[in-house]
Amino acid sequence: MAKIEQKQVIVNEIKEKLEKATSVVMVDARGLTVEQDTALRKQLREAGVDYKVYKNTMVHFAIQGTQFEGLDAYLSGPSTFAFSYEDAAAGASIINKVAKDNFAKKAEALEVKAGVVEGVLYDAVGMKVIADIPSRDVLLSKLLGSFKSPMSSFARVIDQIAKKGESAAE
């Protein structure tokens, strides 16, 4: 197989991932130990996030004409990509958590470069804000909890009124 054909296979693989992805996080993972990298990959895999190292030139060709084209400006140095398919913030939040853990251990080995979430390009600071957004399930449970509290209070008030009405009728 010719070298160009091998590269085209990789570009097509990246394009397929981009078509399915709701978000992509670009990371510089230099300095991670094998143990840290393995733990990161495991967490991402469990969350349904693909995490892979690609050459910047391959990604450059794959993102042309897509919603991820803005990442082109950040394609310098070693880059690792996290493709999220269901929860758009999943990849960013896991990477941010691992980066904070590493920072606490004085090992600044994981640096978010940029990302695209649902068609919007964010720099490293923006991706950290996205990473702090709770998951969809957490947000839904908070919403349901906020509905439940007033309904419970209302039900207790009605119950007390009913009991008061019964005692007055006797």
mmCIF file of C-alpha atoms in Angstrom:
data_model
loop_
_atom_site.group_PDB
_atom_site.id
_atom_site.type_symbol
_atom_site.label_atom_id
_atom_site.label_comp_id
_atom_site.label_asym_id
_atom_site.label_seq_id
_atom_site.Cartn_x
_atom_site.Cartn_y
_atom_site.Cartn_z
ATOM 1 C CA MET A 1 0.000 0.000 0.000
ATOM 2 C CA ALA A 2 1.405 3.385 -0.964
ATOM 3 C CA LYS A 3 2.175 5.938 1.725
ATOM 4 C CA ILE A 4 -0.542 8.321 0.485
ATOM 5 C CA GLU A 5 -3.147 5.551 0.662
ATOM 6 C CA GLN A 6 -2.129 4.764 4.253
ATOM 7 C CA LYS A 7 -2.517 8.406 5.187
ATOM 8 C CA GLN A 8 -5.906 8.593 3.456
ATOM 9 C CA VAL A 9 -7.124 5.675 5.600
ATOM 10 C CA ILE A 10 -6.187 7.617 8.752
ATOM 11 C CA VAL A 11 -7.806 10.825 7.472
ATOM 12 C CA ASN A 12 -10.996 8.876 6.710
ATOM 13 C CA GLU A 13 -10.940 7.329 10.194
ATOM 14 C CA ILE A 14 -10.727 10.797 11.748
ATOM 15 C CA LYS A 15 -13.534 12.070 9.493
ATOM 16 C CA GLU A 16 -15.792 9.189 10.599
ATOM 17 C CA LYS A 17 -15.162 10.019 14.250
ATOM 18 C CA LEU A 18 -15.852 13.708 13.612
ATOM 19 C CA GLU A 19 -19.164 12.962 11.865
ATOM 20 C CA LYS A 20 -20.436 11.094 14.940
ATOM 21 C CA ALA A 21 -18.895 13.379 17.581
ATOM 22 C CA THR A 22 -20.793 16.039 19.509
ATOM 23 C CA SER A 23 -17.519 17.409 20.847
ATOM 24 C CA VAL A 24 -13.763 17.103 20.446
ATOM 25 C CA VAL A 25 -11.194 18.083 23.055
ATOM 26 C CA MET A 26 -7.595 18.658 21.978
ATOM 27 C CA VAL A 27 -4.994 17.855 24.633
ATOM 28 C CA ASP A 28 -1.242 18.015 25.051
ATOM 29 C CA ALA A 29 -0.514 14.926 27.150
ATOM 30 C CA ARG A 30 3.272 15.130 27.216
ATOM 31 C CA GLY A 31 4.696 14.040 30.509
ATOM 32 C CA LEU A 32 1.904 11.706 31.579
ATOM 33 C CA THR A 33 3.235 8.486 33.008
ATOM 34 C CA VAL A 34 2.066 5.217 31.511
ATOM 35 C CA GLU A 35 0.015 4.576 34.633
ATOM 36 C CA GLN A 36 -1.682 7.993 34.450
ATOM 37 C CA ASP A 37 -2.348 7.618 30.721
ATOM 38 C CA THR A 38 -3.839 4.155 31.203
ATOM 39 C CA ALA A 39 -6.114 5.419 33.986
ATOM 40 C CA LEU A 40 -7.202 8.376 31.827
ATOM 41 C CA ARG A 41 -7.954 6.152 28.838
ATOM 42 C CA LYS A 42 -9.966 3.774 31.047
ATOM 43 C CA GLN A 43 -12.101 6.595 32.455
ATOM 44 C CA LEU A 44 -12.711 8.031 28.996
ATOM 45 C CA ARG A 45 -13.583 4.624 27.532
ATOM 46 C CA GLU A 46 -16.106 3.992 30.346
ATOM 47 C CA ALA A 47 -17.733 7.348 29.527
ATOM 48 C CA GLY A 48 -18.002 6.440 25.822
ATOM 49 C CA VAL A 49 -15.231 8.814 24.727
ATOM 50 C CA ASP A 50 -12.627 7.868 22.095
ATOM 51 C CA TYR A 51 -9.138 9.095 22.996
ATOM 52 C CA LYS A 52 -6.425 8.857 20.390
ATOM 53 C CA VAL A 53 -3.189 10.463 19.237
ATOM 54 C CA TYR A 54 -3.169 11.643 15.623
ATOM 55 C CA LYS A 55 -0.630 13.550 13.591
ATOM 56 C CA ASN A 56 -1.595 17.201 13.243
ATOM 57 C CA THR A 57 -1.351 17.039 9.445
ATOM 58 C CA MET A 58 -3.859 14.175 9.333
ATOM 59 C CA VAL A 59 -6.284 16.094 11.536
ATOM 60 C CA HIS A 60 -5.727 19.232 9.437
ATOM 61 C CA PHE A 61 -6.962 17.413 6.316
ATOM 62 C CA ALA A 62 -9.833 15.677 8.161
ATOM 63 C CA ILE A 63 -11.355 18.818 9.713
ATOM 64 C CA GLN A 64 -11.504 20.834 6.498
ATOM 65 C CA GLY A 65 -15.125 21.804 5.794
ATOM 66 C CA THR A 66 -16.459 20.541 9.139
ATOM 67 C CA GLN A 67 -17.687 22.257 12.292
ATOM 68 C CA PHE A 68 -14.319 21.355 13.838
ATOM 69 C CA GLU A 69 -12.301 23.450 11.373
ATOM 70 C CA GLY A 70 -11.501 26.024 14.073
ATOM 71 C CA LEU A 71 -9.174 23.525 15.746
ATOM 72 C CA ASP A 72 -6.731 24.081 12.885
ATOM 73 C CA ALA A 73 -5.270 27.110 14.671
ATOM 74 C CA TYR A 74 -4.309 24.922 17.657
ATOM 75 C CA LEU A 75 -2.630 22.139 15.669
ATOM 76 C CA SER A 76 0.929 22.526 16.890
ATOM 77 C CA GLY A 77 3.028 20.257 19.032
ATOM 78 C CA PRO A 78 1.905 16.813 20.163
ATOM 79 C CA SER A 79 -1.873 16.516 20.187
ATOM 80 C CA THR A 80 -4.249 13.930 21.557
ATOM 81 C CA PHE A 81 -7.953 14.056 20.755
ATOM 82 C CA ALA A 82 -10.963 13.030 22.835
ATOM 83 C CA PHE A 83 -14.102 12.440 20.753
ATOM 84 C CA SER A 84 -17.369 12.533 22.746
ATOM 85 C CA TYR A 85 -20.435 11.052 21.095
ATOM 86 C CA GLU A 86 -23.256 11.221 23.659
ATOM 87 C CA ASP A 87 -22.485 13.621 26.501
ATOM 88 C CA ALA A 88 -20.717 16.586 24.903
ATOM 89 C CA ALA A 89 -19.027 17.590 28.152
ATOM 90 C CA ALA A 90 -17.903 14.082 29.181
ATOM 91 C CA GLY A 91 -14.457 14.168 27.608
ATOM 92 C CA ALA A 92 -13.705 17.674 28.825
ATOM 93 C CA SER A 93 -14.831 16.973 32.389
ATOM 94 C CA ILE A 94 -12.812 13.749 32.731
ATOM 95 C CA ILE A 95 -9.691 15.353 31.267
ATOM 96 C CA ASN A 96 -10.142 18.402 33.519
ATOM 97 C CA LYS A 97 -10.525 16.177 36.593
ATOM 98 C CA VAL A 98 -7.377 14.201 35.743
ATOM 99 C CA ALA A 99 -5.491 17.433 35.015
ATOM 100 C CA LYS A 100 -6.499 18.830 38.427
ATOM 101 C CA ASP A 101 -5.394 15.594 40.122
ATOM 102 C CA ASN A 102 -2.039 15.765 38.325
ATOM 103 C CA PHE A 103 -1.627 19.441 39.230
ATOM 104 C CA ALA A 104 -2.218 18.579 42.879
ATOM 105 C CA LYS A 105 0.593 16.033 42.592
ATOM 106 C CA LYS A 106 2.870 18.712 41.063
ATOM 107 C CA ALA A 107 2.853 16.903 37.730
ATOM 108 C CA GLU A 108 1.496 19.353 35.183
ATOM 109 C CA ALA A 109 1.416 16.797 32.387
ATOM 110 C CA LEU A 110 -2.037 17.242 30.880
ATOM 111 C CA GLU A 111 -2.914 20.515 29.178
ATOM 112 C CA VAL A 112 -6.146 21.205 27.317
ATOM 113 C CA LYS A 113 -5.377 23.169 24.144
ATOM 114 C CA ALA A 114 -8.856 23.776 22.742
ATOM 115 C CA GLY A 115 -12.084 22.047 21.821
ATOM 116 C CA VAL A 116 -15.285 22.198 19.856
ATOM 117 C CA VAL A 117 -18.590 21.500 21.575
ATOM 118 C CA GLU A 118 -21.664 21.254 19.361
ATOM 119 C CA GLY A 119 -20.089 23.393 16.664
ATOM 120 C CA VAL A 120 -18.653 26.125 18.917
ATOM 121 C CA LEU A 121 -14.872 26.536 19.246
ATOM 122 C CA TYR A 122 -13.495 27.099 22.753
ATOM 123 C CA ASP A 123 -9.951 27.812 23.878
ATOM 124 C CA ALA A 124 -8.394 26.134 26.943
ATOM 125 C CA VAL A 125 -10.186 28.467 29.384
ATOM 126 C CA GLY A 126 -13.547 27.914 27.688
ATOM 127 C CA MET A 127 -13.071 24.143 27.772
ATOM 128 C CA LYS A 128 -12.420 24.299 31.518
ATOM 129 C CA VAL A 129 -15.749 26.108 31.935
ATOM 130 C CA ILE A 130 -17.459 23.417 29.819
ATOM 131 C CA ALA A 131 -15.771 20.731 31.928
ATOM 132 C CA ASP A 132 -17.345 22.139 35.091
ATOM 133 C CA ILE A 133 -20.874 21.719 33.713
ATOM 134 C CA PRO A 134 -22.504 18.714 35.388
ATOM 135 C CA SER A 135 -23.551 15.781 33.220
ATOM 136 C CA ARG A 136 -27.011 15.612 31.689
ATOM 137 C CA ASP A 137 -28.152 13.024 34.252
ATOM 138 C CA VAL A 138 -27.047 15.204 37.183
ATOM 139 C CA LEU A 139 -28.804 18.247 35.720
ATOM 140 C CA LEU A 140 -32.024 16.263 35.177
ATOM 141 C CA SER A 141 -31.966 14.902 38.724
ATOM 142 C CA LYS A 142 -31.483 18.434 40.094
ATOM 143 C CA LEU A 143 -34.402 19.655 37.989
ATOM 144 C CA LEU A 144 -36.650 16.848 39.184
ATOM 145 C CA GLY A 145 -35.553 17.472 42.767
ATOM 146 C CA SER A 146 -36.490 21.124 42.453
ATOM 147 C CA PHE A 147 -39.961 20.089 41.215
ATOM 148 C CA LYS A 148 -40.408 17.559 44.005
ATOM 149 C CA SER A 149 -39.698 19.922 46.914
ATOM 150 C CA PRO A 150 -42.515 22.441 46.254
ATOM 151 C CA MET A 151 -44.972 19.636 45.481
ATOM 152 C CA SER A 152 -44.143 17.882 48.758
ATOM 153 C CA SER A 153 -44.601 21.116 50.693
ATOM 154 C CA PHE A 154 -47.907 21.759 48.935
ATOM 155 C CA ALA A 155 -49.105 18.222 49.707
ATOM 156 C CA ARG A 156 -48.242 18.659 53.432
ATOM 157 C CA VAL A 157 -50.133 21.956 53.583
ATOM 158 C CA ILE A 158 -53.222 20.425 51.946
ATOM 159 C CA ASP A 159 -52.992 17.462 54.336
ATOM 160 C CA GLN A 160 -52.836 19.792 57.350
ATOM 161 C CA ILE A 161 -55.813 21.778 56.056
ATOM 162 C CA ALA A 162 -57.773 18.552 55.563
ATOM 163 C CA LYS A 163 -56.918 17.340 59.096
ATOM 164 C CA LYS A 164 -57.873 20.723 60.551
ATOM 165 C CA GLY A 165 -61.175 20.611 58.664
ATOM 166 C CA GLU A 166 -61.913 17.106 60.016
ATOM 167 C CA SER A 167 -61.233 18.129 63.626
ATOM 168 C CA ALA A 168 -63.461 21.225 63.269
ATOM 169 C CA ALA A 169 -66.310 19.099 61.848
ATOM 170 C CA GLU A 170 -66.257 16.738 64.837
#
